[in-house]
XYZ file of C-alpha atoms in Angstrom:
269
model
C -8.222 136.731 223.656
C -11.205 136.785 221.085
C -9.882 139.786 219.461
C -6.247 138.943 219.575
C -7.582 135.695 217.233
C -9.841 138.356 215.408
C -6.497 140.162 214.876
C -4.465 137.138 213.716
C -7.445 136.001 211.438
C -7.788 139.655 209.811
C -4.129 139.576 209.373
C -3.932 136.261 207.955
C -6.717 137.021 205.467
C -6.566 141.022 204.726
C -9.198 140.389 202.448
C -11.695 140.180 204.864
C -10.814 143.350 206.218
C -10.192 145.504 203.307
C -11.696 148.215 202.003
C -13.512 147.798 198.910
C -13.600 150.310 196.207
C -15.480 153.115 196.399
C -15.447 155.704 193.665
C -18.379 155.330 191.531
C -16.014 155.218 188.751
C -14.299 151.869 189.827
C -17.881 150.554 189.107
C -17.050 148.001 186.578
C -14.248 146.988 188.978
C -16.300 146.053 192.017
C -16.241 142.156 191.864
C -13.589 142.805 195.355
C -17.205 144.092 196.729
C -18.970 140.804 195.936
C -20.077 139.100 199.052
C -17.311 136.342 200.340
C -18.825 132.741 199.264
C -18.440 130.775 202.232
C -16.446 127.085 201.120
C -19.613 124.277 201.788
C -19.093 121.413 204.698
C -21.024 118.318 205.539
C -22.500 118.825 208.942
C -21.388 117.000 211.639
C -17.850 116.551 210.129
C -14.592 117.849 211.534
C -14.235 120.117 208.422
C -17.617 121.259 209.326
C -16.658 121.659 212.867
C -13.520 123.432 211.894
C -15.163 126.246 209.618
C -17.603 127.053 212.129
C -14.621 127.694 214.742
C -13.091 130.097 211.975
C -16.226 131.468 211.463
C -16.751 131.969 215.631
C -14.056 134.135 215.455
C -14.400 136.249 212.316
C -17.911 135.493 210.434
C -16.160 137.510 207.510
C -12.760 135.132 206.800
C -12.774 133.764 202.906
C -11.627 130.270 204.143
C -9.845 129.107 200.769
C -9.524 125.351 201.576
C -10.731 122.531 204.497
C -8.671 119.406 204.571
C -7.359 116.796 206.755
C -3.855 117.698 208.319
C -1.020 115.369 208.602
C -0.972 116.451 212.077
C -3.289 113.717 213.451
C -6.694 115.138 215.216
C -6.078 118.580 213.566
C -8.016 119.603 210.249
C -5.867 122.292 208.153
C -7.619 125.235 207.246
C -6.583 127.704 204.492
C -7.051 131.233 204.855
C -5.103 133.987 203.272
C -2.338 132.234 201.707
C -1.639 130.781 205.464
C -2.204 127.238 206.653
C -3.910 127.346 209.984
C -4.780 123.715 212.541
C -7.924 123.240 213.939
C -8.725 120.321 216.218
C -11.458 118.100 215.018
C -13.826 118.969 217.499
C -13.355 122.805 216.804
C -11.819 123.792 220.399
C -8.628 124.106 219.646
C -6.403 126.513 216.987
C -2.579 126.135 215.807
C -1.207 129.166 213.798
C 2.204 128.147 212.669
C 4.790 126.153 210.454
C 4.020 122.514 210.472
C 7.681 121.348 209.961
C 8.212 117.308 209.243
C 11.991 116.710 211.545
C 12.748 113.634 209.348
C 11.672 114.926 205.746
C 13.146 118.170 206.752
C 10.450 120.253 205.054
C 7.321 122.409 205.926
C 4.550 120.555 205.361
C 2.128 123.662 205.513
C 2.953 124.688 202.482
C 1.620 121.899 200.123
C -1.622 122.828 200.804
C -1.334 126.655 200.456
C 1.033 125.934 197.319
C -2.301 124.245 196.084
C -4.615 126.448 197.016
C -2.309 129.596 194.864
C -2.395 127.502 192.069
C -6.017 126.561 191.808
C -6.707 130.664 192.278
C -4.415 131.535 190.079
C -5.131 128.856 187.483
C -8.763 130.619 187.449
C -7.693 134.412 186.427
C -7.976 134.110 182.305
C -4.652 135.282 180.030
C -6.772 138.116 179.027
C -6.197 139.830 182.874
C -2.870 139.368 182.396
C 0.500 141.492 180.652
C 2.279 138.655 179.861
C 5.752 139.437 179.060
C 7.191 135.745 177.179
C 9.530 134.312 174.715
C 8.540 132.344 172.120
C 8.260 128.867 173.687
C 9.071 129.709 177.656
C 10.477 126.623 179.766
C 8.713 128.372 182.863
C 6.062 130.658 183.586
C 5.852 132.551 186.462
C 2.670 134.601 188.178
C 3.962 137.998 189.496
C 1.665 140.236 191.518
C 3.049 143.599 191.085
C 3.223 147.737 191.500
C 4.201 150.393 189.516
C 5.946 152.178 192.376
C 7.770 149.342 194.380
C 11.715 149.706 193.601
C 12.119 145.998 193.448
C 9.244 145.803 191.002
C 11.058 148.241 188.607
C 13.981 146.255 188.870
C 12.617 143.089 187.963
C 11.019 144.872 184.965
C 14.043 146.203 184.149
C 15.468 142.531 183.224
C 12.669 141.447 181.856
C 14.225 140.542 178.525
C 16.955 138.782 180.558
C 13.959 136.324 182.210
C 12.878 136.003 178.459
C 15.956 134.716 177.334
C 16.237 132.136 180.037
C 12.859 130.888 179.001
C 10.755 132.502 181.656
C 7.563 133.734 180.965
C 6.353 136.700 183.552
C 2.478 136.476 183.666
C 1.818 140.193 185.944
C -1.120 140.547 188.064
C -2.005 144.101 189.923
C -0.992 145.006 193.240
C -1.320 148.450 193.913
C 0.090 148.046 197.110
C -0.811 151.626 198.766
C -4.702 150.283 198.453
C -7.962 150.856 196.719
C -8.938 154.145 195.794
C -5.283 155.632 195.881
C -3.213 157.346 193.211
C -1.354 154.298 192.763
C -4.503 152.132 192.307
C -6.051 154.792 189.773
C -2.606 154.275 187.566
C -2.566 150.706 187.442
C -6.403 150.819 186.426
C -5.050 153.391 183.336
C -2.294 150.660 182.862
C -4.692 148.215 182.473
C -6.887 150.088 180.209
C -4.416 151.020 177.592
C -4.320 150.247 173.928
C -0.939 149.218 174.771
C -0.849 147.335 178.193
C 2.720 146.208 177.876
C 4.369 149.840 176.657
C 2.178 151.318 179.287
C 3.435 149.361 182.014
C 6.761 149.762 181.049
C 6.118 153.487 180.906
C 4.564 153.408 184.303
C 7.494 151.783 185.970
C 10.076 154.056 184.312
C 8.262 157.228 185.714
C 6.645 158.468 182.121
C 3.670 159.490 181.715
C 0.281 157.303 181.107
C -3.088 158.830 180.050
C -5.438 158.795 182.340
C -7.769 155.714 181.552
C -10.617 153.937 183.034
C -12.626 150.698 181.885
C -13.631 147.301 182.955
C -10.700 146.105 184.190
C -9.238 143.410 186.891
C -7.303 145.351 189.175
C -9.406 145.293 192.040
C -10.039 141.760 191.486
C -5.716 140.934 191.641
C -5.376 143.131 194.633
C -8.167 140.724 196.604
C -6.365 137.810 194.601
C -2.677 138.701 195.894
C -4.364 139.125 199.935
C -6.076 135.591 199.628
C -2.580 133.653 197.825
C -0.667 135.113 200.942
C 1.074 138.599 199.372
C 3.357 140.237 202.145
C 5.324 142.034 199.529
C 5.906 143.213 195.869
C 7.022 141.577 193.988
C 5.351 138.370 194.864
C 6.482 135.833 192.089
C 4.487 132.654 191.974
C 5.027 129.558 190.251
C 2.950 127.496 188.243
C 3.009 124.884 190.742
C 1.549 127.700 193.388
C 4.798 127.691 195.342
C 5.915 131.726 196.157
C 9.174 132.737 195.302
C 10.955 134.916 198.419
C 10.453 138.272 196.873
C 12.816 139.810 193.694
C 15.127 137.402 192.415
C 17.666 138.646 189.434
C 17.175 136.426 186.639
C 19.715 133.703 186.885
C 18.868 133.181 190.421
C 14.793 132.769 189.366
C 16.154 130.277 186.597
C 18.096 128.365 189.158
C 15.232 127.964 191.885
C 13.078 126.651 189.124
C 15.074 124.014 188.009
C 16.277 123.179 191.260
C 12.209 122.742 192.138
C 11.920 121.183 188.657
C 14.131 118.519 189.545
C 12.264 117.767 192.642
C 9.058 118.556 191.255
C 8.590 117.758 187.613
C 4.949 119.456 186.803
C 6.645 122.769 188.523
C 7.595 124.164 184.563
C 5.003 124.989 182.125
C 1.919 127.591 182.132
């Protein structure tokens, strides 16, 4: 039973089980190999018992948030872009969505979105490859890979997103993993003098000169795992809400407008 729970927590937080950069040439990019900073809790509290319960299953897990759950008697623990629920006494763990039948909404997503928002807000503009109109109405972060078909399709329409007032800020997610040709190509993109051109060239199958430098690719890869990425492209709004994969320009604009009507702070960047 313990091995099943360990597997579940590894699935919920791949970053706790992921391989760090091993190539000596990636030494400047070794942030992903830094020790995990565990969340601090007050001894004897329900939060502390929840933390200890999770760490007893997998001591290397990275917990991003612990707070009182809408479900009485349980703490909500955000791990790898998912919400887990641990009883206040630390004895029981629940996985899955917490759905409010009366309100007809998934309560699990609020805490997950807030963690995504906080983590993405910490990524400086200098680490992103940005395609934006002069005065964007909406800004989305997009975890992208240079090889995936839908990532390429999204980028083919980048001018159309911009025309609709949507700024796209790319983060790197080499889906084949660290220390792969995919990873090294994305490092070359992020190390290019003109990163926007290099990204476009890579997505269109044109040659990108090999380059290395201090770069954020491994950090972005680890961050994608922390925010619950399950496939590329992953589109995340300014408020931390994840969109269901690739959306054409009009569909993304409609989704952002609907979200804006319900959640006014979803716009902007």
